[in-house]
């Protein structure tokens, strides 16, 4: 990267996330936003919301994203990168459309988007792009100038994302009792999605069994497992497993589930296990409930010692990785040659999502891709 940190042509970065309730009264309205159009009754939403009520009705993703926002601003300022950072959400305040409206009012016309999802999938990429298109359509209908928006590439294999997770696994292993530490297994966890969505994740030429979603997670898991072996001298058995399944039971989703995996590993004689949530950027509800509450309870029933390693969160190395991704994309847009930074076998992801990448369940406009109506 050049000595002078220049993000031209971009004049702002938008941190785009899922959103979550900020109190008990927000839980059902938030879930109504998430499930809009599916016809799920309020009573069922109240049942689902029990996970949030256990934590006072407050989603941990909010504090995590505020911390990441602060970390990004701090990193940019310390390195002389003059690029304002905003925050918007898909499903709760600050809402994406409101944030974009504010950005336009502030004179922002070329906006980069960092989504808090590192991997290719419909729900982790294209759905965010659809939400961006919806927000831009609203702004256009209001007579405001529509900004150009680009989305940063998938960062699953950037060193600034991988290295903190390696350290997290090492720390979890070190925290296990010494008599079970070397024999401990590692379960790399991520959000389960329908197998049909997994098979069509990534560019069309990569569609197939598991698609880019599974392929990318496996690459990261291998990177971490190899690094742990190199740094400890111990080759820990590992597997990619899934969590947080939802939806109709007759629809196939990625398996095995983490709780089923704990039972299977215990039955096979594993003395301990580390759960490494590589599919999540921060410790939001799927981590705090599905792993720290539900999976740990299952492990307690089994008498299986478990530890849960840290997510990346607001780690300074991740903030530095975002700065690197911003400068990389700015250089490319300005016609300068740049070598993308990526670990593993897959290389750097595409900058621009091609047509047919993580297709929608039903055709909808999506911004920040080759098929964007707002190019």
mmCIF file of C-alpha atoms in Angstrom:
data_model
loop_
_atom_site.group_PDB
_atom_site.id
_atom_site.type_symbol
_atom_site.label_atom_id
_atom_site.label_comp_id
_atom_site.label_asym_id
_atom_site.label_seq_id
_atom_site.Cartn_x
_atom_site.Cartn_y
_atom_site.Cartn_z
ATOM 1 C CA UNK A 1 0.000 0.000 0.000
ATOM 2 C CA UNK A 2 1.223 3.582 -0.598
ATOM 3 C CA UNK A 3 2.834 5.650 2.176
ATOM 4 C CA UNK A 4 0.013 8.202 1.969
ATOM 5 C CA UNK A 5 -3.219 6.486 2.915
ATOM 6 C CA UNK A 6 -5.654 7.653 0.292
ATOM 7 C CA UNK A 7 -9.121 6.109 0.056
ATOM 8 C CA UNK A 8 -10.013 8.034 -3.115
ATOM 9 C CA UNK A 9 -12.507 7.676 -4.791
ATOM 10 C CA UNK A 10 -14.338 6.726 -1.587
ATOM 11 C CA UNK A 11 -15.516 9.329 0.888
ATOM 12 C CA UNK A 12 -17.057 7.110 3.612
ATOM 13 C CA UNK A 13 -17.223 3.583 5.033
ATOM 14 C CA UNK A 14 -20.501 2.048 6.207
ATOM 15 C CA UNK A 15 -20.425 -0.706 8.840
ATOM 16 C CA UNK A 16 -23.492 -2.753 7.940
ATOM 17 C CA UNK A 17 -24.816 -5.371 10.332
ATOM 18 C CA UNK A 18 -27.867 -7.430 11.271
ATOM 19 C CA UNK A 19 -29.046 -5.353 14.219
ATOM 20 C CA UNK A 20 -30.663 -6.476 17.446
ATOM 21 C CA UNK A 21 -33.025 -5.379 20.216
ATOM 22 C CA UNK A 22 -31.856 -2.910 22.855
ATOM 23 C CA UNK A 23 -34.408 -3.916 25.522
ATOM 24 C CA UNK A 24 -37.325 -6.289 26.306
ATOM 25 C CA UNK A 25 -39.890 -4.134 24.498
ATOM 26 C CA UNK A 26 -37.806 -4.297 21.323
ATOM 27 C CA UNK A 27 -37.589 -8.090 21.059
ATOM 28 C CA UNK A 28 -40.864 -8.940 19.294
ATOM 29 C CA UNK A 29 -40.791 -5.887 16.955
ATOM 30 C CA UNK A 30 -37.209 -6.790 16.059
ATOM 31 C CA UNK A 31 -38.181 -10.385 15.285
ATOM 32 C CA UNK A 32 -41.104 -9.106 13.235
ATOM 33 C CA UNK A 33 -38.593 -7.162 11.131
ATOM 34 C CA UNK A 34 -36.385 -10.232 10.727
ATOM 35 C CA UNK A 35 -39.272 -12.513 9.703
ATOM 36 C CA UNK A 36 -41.355 -9.987 7.758
ATOM 37 C CA UNK A 37 -43.416 -11.634 5.020
ATOM 38 C CA UNK A 38 -43.258 -15.149 6.507
ATOM 39 C CA UNK A 39 -46.542 -14.969 8.414
ATOM 40 C CA UNK A 40 -45.097 -16.101 11.759
ATOM 41 C CA UNK A 41 -47.596 -15.440 14.602
ATOM 42 C CA UNK A 42 -46.656 -13.129 17.467
ATOM 43 C CA UNK A 43 -46.905 -15.934 20.047
ATOM 44 C CA UNK A 44 -44.283 -17.920 18.156
ATOM 45 C CA UNK A 45 -42.034 -14.859 18.015
ATOM 46 C CA UNK A 46 -42.346 -14.504 21.779
ATOM 47 C CA UNK A 47 -41.160 -18.097 22.140
ATOM 48 C CA UNK A 48 -38.184 -17.461 19.870
ATOM 49 C CA UNK A 49 -37.457 -14.257 21.764
ATOM 50 C CA UNK A 50 -36.797 -16.149 24.993
ATOM 51 C CA UNK A 51 -33.136 -16.305 23.997
ATOM 52 C CA UNK A 52 -33.037 -12.515 24.096
ATOM 53 C CA UNK A 53 -35.083 -12.251 27.305
ATOM 54 C CA UNK A 54 -32.436 -14.371 29.057
ATOM 55 C CA UNK A 55 -30.038 -11.491 28.372
ATOM 56 C CA UNK A 56 -32.406 -8.712 29.438
ATOM 57 C CA UNK A 57 -33.831 -8.326 25.940
ATOM 58 C CA UNK A 58 -30.566 -6.811 24.742
ATOM 59 C CA UNK A 59 -28.678 -8.284 21.812
ATOM 60 C CA UNK A 60 -24.921 -8.323 22.408
ATOM 61 C CA UNK A 61 -24.350 -7.500 18.738
ATOM 62 C CA UNK A 62 -25.086 -3.834 19.424
ATOM 63 C CA UNK A 63 -22.244 -3.288 21.908
ATOM 64 C CA UNK A 64 -19.966 -5.407 19.722
ATOM 65 C CA UNK A 65 -20.627 -3.239 16.678
ATOM 66 C CA UNK A 66 -20.201 -0.026 18.622
ATOM 67 C CA UNK A 67 -16.841 -1.337 19.829
ATOM 68 C CA UNK A 68 -15.860 -2.260 16.262
ATOM 69 C CA UNK A 69 -16.949 1.179 15.046
ATOM 70 C CA UNK A 70 -14.698 2.787 17.679
ATOM 71 C CA UNK A 71 -11.822 0.463 16.766
ATOM 72 C CA UNK A 72 -12.113 1.343 13.075
ATOM 73 C CA UNK A 73 -12.191 5.071 13.749
ATOM 74 C CA UNK A 74 -9.221 4.777 16.099
ATOM 75 C CA UNK A 75 -7.185 2.739 13.614
ATOM 76 C CA UNK A 76 -7.967 5.066 10.714
ATOM 77 C CA UNK A 77 -7.059 8.148 12.754
ATOM 78 C CA UNK A 78 -3.803 6.648 14.034
ATOM 79 C CA UNK A 79 -2.725 5.759 10.497
ATOM 80 C CA UNK A 80 -3.774 8.998 8.850
ATOM 81 C CA UNK A 81 -6.649 7.551 6.837
ATOM 82 C CA UNK A 82 -9.194 10.336 6.494
ATOM 83 C CA UNK A 83 -12.351 8.307 5.983
ATOM 84 C CA UNK A 84 -15.476 8.760 8.151
ATOM 85 C CA UNK A 85 -17.151 5.575 9.368
ATOM 86 C CA UNK A 86 -20.933 5.223 9.798
ATOM 87 C CA UNK A 87 -23.062 2.384 11.182
ATOM 88 C CA UNK A 88 -26.373 0.986 9.914
ATOM 89 C CA UNK A 89 -28.428 -2.180 10.443
ATOM 90 C CA UNK A 90 -30.780 -4.320 8.431
ATOM 91 C CA UNK A 91 -33.314 -5.042 11.174
ATOM 92 C CA UNK A 92 -33.043 -2.452 13.954
ATOM 93 C CA UNK A 93 -31.910 1.083 14.703
ATOM 94 C CA UNK A 94 -29.824 2.661 13.384
ATOM 95 C CA UNK A 95 -31.623 1.431 10.270
ATOM 96 C CA UNK A 96 -29.708 1.187 7.006
ATOM 97 C CA UNK A 97 -31.999 3.584 5.115
ATOM 98 C CA UNK A 98 -31.755 6.217 7.853
ATOM 99 C CA UNK A 99 -27.972 5.958 7.918
ATOM 100 C CA UNK A 100 -27.688 6.242 4.139
ATOM 101 C CA UNK A 101 -29.998 9.237 4.213
ATOM 102 C CA UNK A 102 -27.680 10.859 6.776
ATOM 103 C CA UNK A 103 -24.630 10.014 4.681
ATOM 104 C CA UNK A 104 -26.156 11.635 1.604
ATOM 105 C CA UNK A 105 -27.001 14.676 3.695
ATOM 106 C CA UNK A 106 -23.352 14.820 4.768
ATOM 107 C CA UNK A 107 -22.289 14.891 1.133
ATOM 108 C CA UNK A 108 -21.097 11.276 0.845
ATOM 109 C CA UNK A 109 -21.279 10.077 -2.754
ATOM 110 C CA UNK A 110 -18.884 7.077 -3.001
ATOM 111 C CA UNK A 111 -19.495 4.682 -0.138
ATOM 112 C CA UNK A 112 -17.720 1.463 0.770
ATOM 113 C CA UNK A 113 -19.640 -1.114 2.811
ATOM 114 C CA UNK A 114 -18.207 -3.510 5.374
ATOM 115 C CA UNK A 115 -20.760 -6.230 6.191
ATOM 116 C CA UNK A 116 -20.319 -8.129 9.441
ATOM 117 C CA UNK A 117 -20.325 -11.426 7.572
ATOM 118 C CA UNK A 118 -17.045 -12.821 6.274
ATOM 119 C CA UNK A 119 -18.243 -15.602 3.971
ATOM 120 C CA UNK A 120 -20.200 -16.070 0.763
ATOM 121 C CA UNK A 121 -23.878 -16.988 1.128
ATOM 122 C CA UNK A 122 -27.290 -15.549 0.374
ATOM 123 C CA UNK A 123 -27.941 -14.439 3.950
ATOM 124 C CA UNK A 124 -24.341 -13.325 4.488
ATOM 125 C CA UNK A 125 -23.886 -11.333 1.289
ATOM 126 C CA UNK A 126 -26.626 -11.035 -1.307
ATOM 127 C CA UNK A 127 -29.363 -10.312 1.241
ATOM 128 C CA UNK A 128 -27.284 -7.368 2.473
ATOM 129 C CA UNK A 129 -26.966 -6.231 -1.152
ATOM 130 C CA UNK A 130 -30.740 -6.505 -1.571
ATOM 131 C CA UNK A 131 -31.233 -4.374 1.536
ATOM 132 C CA UNK A 132 -28.831 -1.805 0.092
ATOM 133 C CA UNK A 133 -30.832 -1.722 -3.150
ATOM 134 C CA UNK A 134 -34.078 -1.248 -1.198
ATOM 135 C CA UNK A 135 -32.536 1.632 0.776
ATOM 136 C CA UNK A 136 -31.203 3.294 -2.363
ATOM 137 C CA UNK A 137 -34.612 2.976 -4.015
ATOM 138 C CA UNK A 138 -36.177 4.749 -1.037
ATOM 139 C CA UNK A 139 -33.609 7.533 -1.209
ATOM 140 C CA UNK A 140 -34.181 7.882 -4.934
ATOM 141 C CA UNK A 141 -37.960 8.074 -4.429
ATOM 142 C CA UNK A 142 -37.411 10.857 -1.903
ATOM 143 C CA UNK A 143 -35.610 12.892 -4.558
ATOM 144 C CA UNK A 144 -32.204 12.622 -2.910
ATOM 145 C CA UNK A 145 -29.008 12.066 -4.867
ATOM 146 C CA UNK A 146 -28.260 8.356 -4.977
ATOM 147 C CA UNK A 147 -24.687 7.536 -3.906
ATOM 148 C CA UNK A 148 -22.586 4.840 -5.541
ATOM 149 C CA UNK A 149 -22.011 1.936 -3.191
ATOM 150 C CA UNK A 150 -19.395 -0.802 -3.334
ATOM 151 C CA UNK A 151 -19.043 -3.687 -0.891
ATOM 152 C CA UNK A 152 -15.687 -4.846 0.459
ATOM 153 C CA UNK A 153 -14.756 -8.362 -0.601
ATOM 154 C CA UNK A 154 -15.204 -11.383 1.664
ATOM 155 C CA UNK A 155 -12.450 -11.277 4.261
ATOM 156 C CA UNK A 156 -12.669 -14.806 5.688
ATOM 157 C CA UNK A 157 -9.030 -15.546 4.802
ATOM 158 C CA UNK A 158 -7.455 -12.170 5.525
ATOM 159 C CA UNK A 159 -4.670 -12.517 8.147
ATOM 160 C CA UNK A 160 -6.302 -9.860 10.318
ATOM 161 C CA UNK A 161 -9.391 -12.051 10.592
ATOM 162 C CA UNK A 162 -7.636 -15.418 10.898
ATOM 163 C CA UNK A 163 -4.818 -14.579 13.337
ATOM 164 C CA UNK A 164 -7.096 -13.486 16.224
ATOM 165 C CA UNK A 165 -9.028 -16.747 15.868
ATOM 166 C CA UNK A 166 -5.797 -18.758 15.986
ATOM 167 C CA UNK A 167 -4.899 -17.016 19.232
ATOM 168 C CA UNK A 168 -8.390 -17.686 20.577
ATOM 169 C CA UNK A 169 -8.076 -21.428 19.978
ATOM 170 C CA UNK A 170 -4.605 -21.508 21.523
ATOM 171 C CA UNK A 171 -5.872 -19.690 24.614
ATOM 172 C CA UNK A 172 -8.817 -22.075 24.939
ATOM 173 C CA UNK A 173 -6.574 -25.099 24.668
ATOM 174 C CA UNK A 174 -4.234 -23.650 27.288
ATOM 175 C CA UNK A 175 -7.220 -23.167 29.609
ATOM 176 C CA UNK A 176 -8.135 -26.858 29.528
ATOM 177 C CA UNK A 177 -6.832 -29.163 32.279
ATOM 178 C CA UNK A 178 -3.377 -30.425 31.410
ATOM 179 C CA UNK A 179 -4.374 -34.082 31.417
ATOM 180 C CA UNK A 180 -6.907 -33.600 28.596
ATOM 181 C CA UNK A 181 -5.365 -30.695 26.668
ATOM 182 C CA UNK A 182 -3.292 -32.594 24.086
ATOM 183 C CA UNK A 183 -6.149 -34.946 23.258
ATOM 184 C CA UNK A 184 -8.714 -32.193 22.852
ATOM 185 C CA UNK A 185 -10.714 -32.010 19.637
ATOM 186 C CA UNK A 186 -11.596 -28.741 17.894
ATOM 187 C CA UNK A 187 -15.104 -28.069 16.589
ATOM 188 C CA UNK A 188 -15.073 -25.154 14.155
ATOM 189 C CA UNK A 189 -18.624 -23.823 14.208
ATOM 190 C CA UNK A 190 -20.643 -21.645 11.879
ATOM 191 C CA UNK A 191 -24.286 -20.832 11.254
ATOM 192 C CA UNK A 192 -26.145 -23.667 9.582
ATOM 193 C CA UNK A 193 -28.003 -22.721 6.411
ATOM 194 C CA UNK A 194 -30.239 -24.741 4.085
ATOM 195 C CA UNK A 195 -28.173 -27.096 1.960
ATOM 196 C CA UNK A 196 -29.779 -25.588 -1.136
ATOM 197 C CA UNK A 197 -28.449 -22.163 -0.136
ATOM 198 C CA UNK A 198 -25.022 -23.606 0.620
ATOM 199 C CA UNK A 199 -24.869 -25.411 -2.730
ATOM 200 C CA UNK A 200 -25.581 -22.180 -4.635
ATOM 201 C CA UNK A 201 -23.278 -19.936 -2.595
ATOM 202 C CA UNK A 202 -20.515 -18.048 -4.372
ATOM 203 C CA UNK A 203 -20.140 -17.473 -8.135
ATOM 204 C CA UNK A 204 -22.113 -19.823 -10.380
ATOM 205 C CA UNK A 205 -19.012 -21.745 -11.466
ATOM 206 C CA UNK A 206 -18.363 -22.653 -7.815
ATOM 207 C CA UNK A 207 -21.865 -23.980 -7.130
ATOM 208 C CA UNK A 208 -22.044 -27.600 -6.055
ATOM 209 C CA UNK A 209 -21.811 -29.646 -2.886
ATOM 210 C CA UNK A 210 -21.594 -27.019 -0.159
ATOM 211 C CA UNK A 211 -20.616 -24.294 -2.601
ATOM 212 C CA UNK A 212 -18.339 -21.469 -1.556
ATOM 213 C CA UNK A 213 -19.890 -21.304 1.919
ATOM 214 C CA UNK A 214 -18.573 -24.690 3.043
ATOM 215 C CA UNK A 215 -15.378 -24.421 0.992
ATOM 216 C CA UNK A 216 -14.405 -21.109 2.580
ATOM 217 C CA UNK A 217 -15.089 -22.304 6.122
ATOM 218 C CA UNK A 218 -13.069 -25.460 5.566
ATOM 219 C CA UNK A 219 -10.152 -23.395 4.292
ATOM 220 C CA UNK A 220 -10.188 -21.213 7.413
ATOM 221 C CA UNK A 221 -10.519 -24.247 9.683
ATOM 222 C CA UNK A 222 -7.456 -25.833 8.052
ATOM 223 C CA UNK A 223 -5.486 -22.608 8.430
ATOM 224 C CA UNK A 224 -6.246 -22.459 12.146
ATOM 225 C CA UNK A 225 -5.672 -26.170 12.774
ATOM 226 C CA UNK A 226 -2.337 -26.050 10.921
ATOM 227 C CA UNK A 227 -1.230 -22.976 12.878
ATOM 228 C CA UNK A 228 -2.178 -24.624 16.177
ATOM 229 C CA UNK A 229 -0.155 -27.702 15.245
ATOM 230 C CA UNK A 230 2.859 -25.588 14.241
ATOM 231 C CA UNK A 231 2.769 -23.553 17.468
ATOM 232 C CA UNK A 232 2.041 -26.362 19.926
ATOM 233 C CA UNK A 233 3.468 -29.458 18.256
ATOM 234 C CA UNK A 234 0.102 -31.205 18.767
ATOM 235 C CA UNK A 235 -2.140 -32.306 15.906
ATOM 236 C CA UNK A 236 -5.655 -31.863 17.269
ATOM 237 C CA UNK A 237 -8.507 -33.668 15.462
ATOM 238 C CA UNK A 238 -11.007 -31.180 14.071
ATOM 239 C CA UNK A 239 -14.292 -30.924 12.192
ATOM 240 C CA UNK A 240 -16.496 -28.200 10.734
ATOM 241 C CA UNK A 241 -19.878 -28.311 12.495
ATOM 242 C CA UNK A 242 -22.986 -26.151 12.499
ATOM 243 C CA UNK A 243 -25.305 -24.359 14.893
ATOM 244 C CA UNK A 244 -28.330 -22.072 15.125
ATOM 245 C CA UNK A 245 -30.542 -23.980 12.703
ATOM 246 C CA UNK A 246 -34.027 -22.553 12.187
ATOM 247 C CA UNK A 247 -36.851 -23.092 9.730
ATOM 248 C CA UNK A 248 -39.092 -26.010 8.831
ATOM 249 C CA UNK A 249 -37.740 -29.406 9.951
ATOM 250 C CA UNK A 250 -38.420 -31.049 6.564
ATOM 251 C CA UNK A 251 -35.947 -28.724 4.789
ATOM 252 C CA UNK A 252 -32.368 -30.091 4.812
ATOM 253 C CA UNK A 253 -29.811 -27.859 6.557
ATOM 254 C CA UNK A 254 -26.068 -28.269 6.961
ATOM 255 C CA UNK A 255 -25.091 -30.794 9.633
ATOM 256 C CA UNK A 256 -23.875 -31.997 12.116
ATOM 257 C CA UNK A 257 -25.283 -29.718 14.780
ATOM 258 C CA UNK A 258 -22.824 -28.776 17.526
ATOM 259 C CA UNK A 259 -24.809 -30.530 20.268
ATOM 260 C CA UNK A 260 -25.024 -33.730 18.222
ATOM 261 C CA UNK A 261 -21.305 -33.427 17.560
ATOM 262 C CA UNK A 262 -20.567 -33.124 21.291
ATOM 263 C CA UNK A 263 -22.493 -36.338 21.925
ATOM 264 C CA UNK A 264 -20.718 -38.141 19.088
ATOM 265 C CA UNK A 265 -17.234 -36.994 20.160
ATOM 266 C CA UNK A 266 -17.911 -37.929 23.776
ATOM 267 C CA UNK A 267 -19.115 -41.386 22.731
ATOM 268 C CA UNK A 268 -15.968 -41.787 20.617
ATOM 269 C CA UNK A 269 -13.759 -41.056 23.630
ATOM 270 C CA UNK A 270 -12.663 -37.464 23.053
ATOM 271 C CA UNK A 271 -11.320 -36.214 26.420
ATOM 272 C CA UNK A 272 -12.143 -32.520 25.785
ATOM 273 C CA UNK A 273 -13.228 -30.140 23.061
ATOM 274 C CA UNK A 274 -12.733 -26.540 22.004
ATOM 275 C CA UNK A 275 -15.604 -24.810 20.185
ATOM 276 C CA UNK A 276 -14.218 -22.231 17.749
ATOM 277 C CA UNK A 277 -16.980 -20.029 16.225
ATOM 278 C CA UNK A 278 -15.157 -19.119 13.008
ATOM 279 C CA UNK A 279 -18.383 -18.213 11.198
ATOM 280 C CA UNK A 280 -19.114 -15.232 13.451
ATOM 281 C CA UNK A 281 -17.433 -11.842 13.623
ATOM 282 C CA UNK A 282 -18.512 -11.122 17.210
ATOM 283 C CA UNK A 283 -20.066 -12.686 20.310
ATOM 284 C CA UNK A 284 -23.675 -12.066 19.371
ATOM 285 C CA UNK A 285 -26.712 -14.128 20.352
ATOM 286 C CA UNK A 286 -25.853 -17.234 18.342
ATOM 287 C CA UNK A 287 -22.565 -17.422 20.222
ATOM 288 C CA UNK A 288 -23.748 -16.454 23.711
ATOM 289 C CA UNK A 289 -26.860 -18.636 23.660
ATOM 290 C CA UNK A 290 -26.268 -21.475 21.203
ATOM 291 C CA UNK A 291 -22.683 -22.119 22.322
ATOM 292 C CA UNK A 292 -22.141 -20.575 25.756
ATOM 293 C CA UNK A 293 -25.559 -21.606 27.067
ATOM 294 C CA UNK A 294 -27.017 -24.523 25.105
ATOM 295 C CA UNK A 295 -23.881 -26.346 23.909
ATOM 296 C CA UNK A 296 -22.063 -25.893 27.221
ATOM 297 C CA UNK A 297 -25.114 -27.299 29.026
ATOM 298 C CA UNK A 298 -24.997 -30.347 26.751
ATOM 299 C CA UNK A 299 -21.283 -30.780 27.440
ATOM 300 C CA UNK A 300 -21.999 -30.527 31.170
ATOM 301 C CA UNK A 301 -24.571 -33.319 30.899
ATOM 302 C CA UNK A 302 -21.979 -35.452 29.143
ATOM 303 C CA UNK A 303 -19.171 -34.609 31.541
ATOM 304 C CA UNK A 304 -17.106 -33.410 28.581
ATOM 305 C CA UNK A 305 -14.703 -30.532 29.337
ATOM 306 C CA UNK A 306 -15.243 -27.762 26.760
ATOM 307 C CA UNK A 307 -13.962 -24.277 26.115
ATOM 308 C CA UNK A 308 -15.252 -21.690 23.649
ATOM 309 C CA UNK A 309 -12.660 -19.611 21.842
ATOM 310 C CA UNK A 310 -13.064 -15.909 21.155
ATOM 311 C CA UNK A 311 -14.491 -14.330 18.052
ATOM 312 C CA UNK A 312 -12.591 -11.527 16.322
ATOM 313 C CA UNK A 313 -14.804 -8.719 17.625
ATOM 314 C CA UNK A 314 -12.995 -5.383 17.814
ATOM 315 C CA UNK A 315 -9.487 -6.865 17.796
ATOM 316 C CA UNK A 316 -7.034 -4.209 16.524
ATOM 317 C CA UNK A 317 -5.766 -6.681 13.925
ATOM 318 C CA UNK A 318 -9.247 -6.893 12.437
ATOM 319 C CA UNK A 319 -9.542 -3.108 12.361
ATOM 320 C CA UNK A 320 -6.180 -3.014 10.568
ATOM 321 C CA UNK A 321 -7.466 -5.644 8.131
ATOM 322 C CA UNK A 322 -10.455 -3.440 7.289
ATOM 323 C CA UNK A 323 -8.089 -0.532 6.649
ATOM 324 C CA UNK A 324 -6.077 -2.796 4.339
ATOM 325 C CA UNK A 325 -9.244 -3.876 2.494
ATOM 326 C CA UNK A 326 -10.362 -0.261 2.084
ATOM 327 C CA UNK A 327 -7.013 0.791 0.612
ATOM 328 C CA UNK A 328 -6.900 -2.311 -1.578
ATOM 329 C CA UNK A 329 -10.313 -1.556 -3.081
ATOM 330 C CA UNK A 330 -9.529 2.161 -3.443
ATOM 331 C CA UNK A 331 -6.343 1.323 -5.337
ATOM 332 C CA UNK A 332 -8.214 -1.016 -7.656
ATOM 333 C CA UNK A 333 -10.945 1.548 -8.336
ATOM 334 C CA UNK A 334 -8.265 4.166 -9.067
ATOM 335 C CA UNK A 335 -6.544 1.904 -11.576
ATOM 336 C CA UNK A 336 -3.499 1.160 -9.417
ATOM 337 C CA UNK A 337 -2.069 -2.339 -9.214
ATOM 338 C CA UNK A 338 -2.403 -4.032 -5.853
ATOM 339 C CA UNK A 339 -1.758 -7.517 -4.501
ATOM 340 C CA UNK A 340 -4.690 -8.625 -2.325
ATOM 341 C CA UNK A 341 -3.761 -10.087 1.046
ATOM 342 C CA UNK A 342 -5.153 -13.566 1.655
ATOM 343 C CA UNK A 343 -4.115 -16.792 3.357
ATOM 344 C CA UNK A 344 -4.951 -20.374 2.456
ATOM 345 C CA UNK A 345 -5.670 -22.168 -0.789
ATOM 346 C CA UNK A 346 -8.569 -20.111 -2.142
ATOM 347 C CA UNK A 347 -6.951 -16.718 -2.632
ATOM 348 C CA UNK A 348 -8.660 -13.353 -2.399
ATOM 349 C CA UNK A 349 -12.386 -13.220 -3.086
ATOM 350 C CA UNK A 350 -13.881 -11.184 -5.922
ATOM 351 C CA UNK A 351 -14.437 -7.441 -5.511
ATOM 352 C CA UNK A 352 -17.666 -7.420 -7.483
ATOM 353 C CA UNK A 353 -20.257 -10.144 -6.984
ATOM 354 C CA UNK A 354 -20.965 -11.616 -10.442
ATOM 355 C CA UNK A 355 -24.383 -12.403 -11.862
ATOM 356 C CA UNK A 356 -25.644 -15.658 -10.350
ATOM 357 C CA UNK A 357 -23.551 -15.299 -7.184
ATOM 358 C CA UNK A 358 -25.528 -16.531 -4.133
ATOM 359 C CA UNK A 359 -28.852 -16.240 -6.009
ATOM 360 C CA UNK A 360 -31.964 -15.019 -4.256
ATOM 361 C CA UNK A 361 -34.914 -17.243 -3.446
ATOM 362 C CA UNK A 362 -36.940 -14.928 -5.668
ATOM 363 C CA UNK A 363 -35.490 -12.327 -8.054
ATOM 364 C CA UNK A 364 -34.870 -8.994 -6.306
ATOM 365 C CA UNK A 365 -32.599 -6.054 -7.157
ATOM 366 C CA UNK A 366 -29.252 -6.128 -5.357
ATOM 367 C CA UNK A 367 -26.765 -3.247 -5.158
ATOM 368 C CA UNK A 368 -22.947 -3.434 -5.176
ATOM 369 C CA UNK A 369 -22.701 -6.266 -7.706
ATOM 370 C CA UNK A 370 -22.444 -6.871 -11.432
ATOM 371 C CA UNK A 371 -26.241 -6.939 -11.636
ATOM 372 C CA UNK A 372 -26.762 -3.759 -9.602
ATOM 373 C CA UNK A 373 -29.357 -1.272 -10.893
ATOM 374 C CA UNK A 374 -27.253 1.452 -9.244
ATOM 375 C CA UNK A 375 -23.908 0.990 -10.986
#
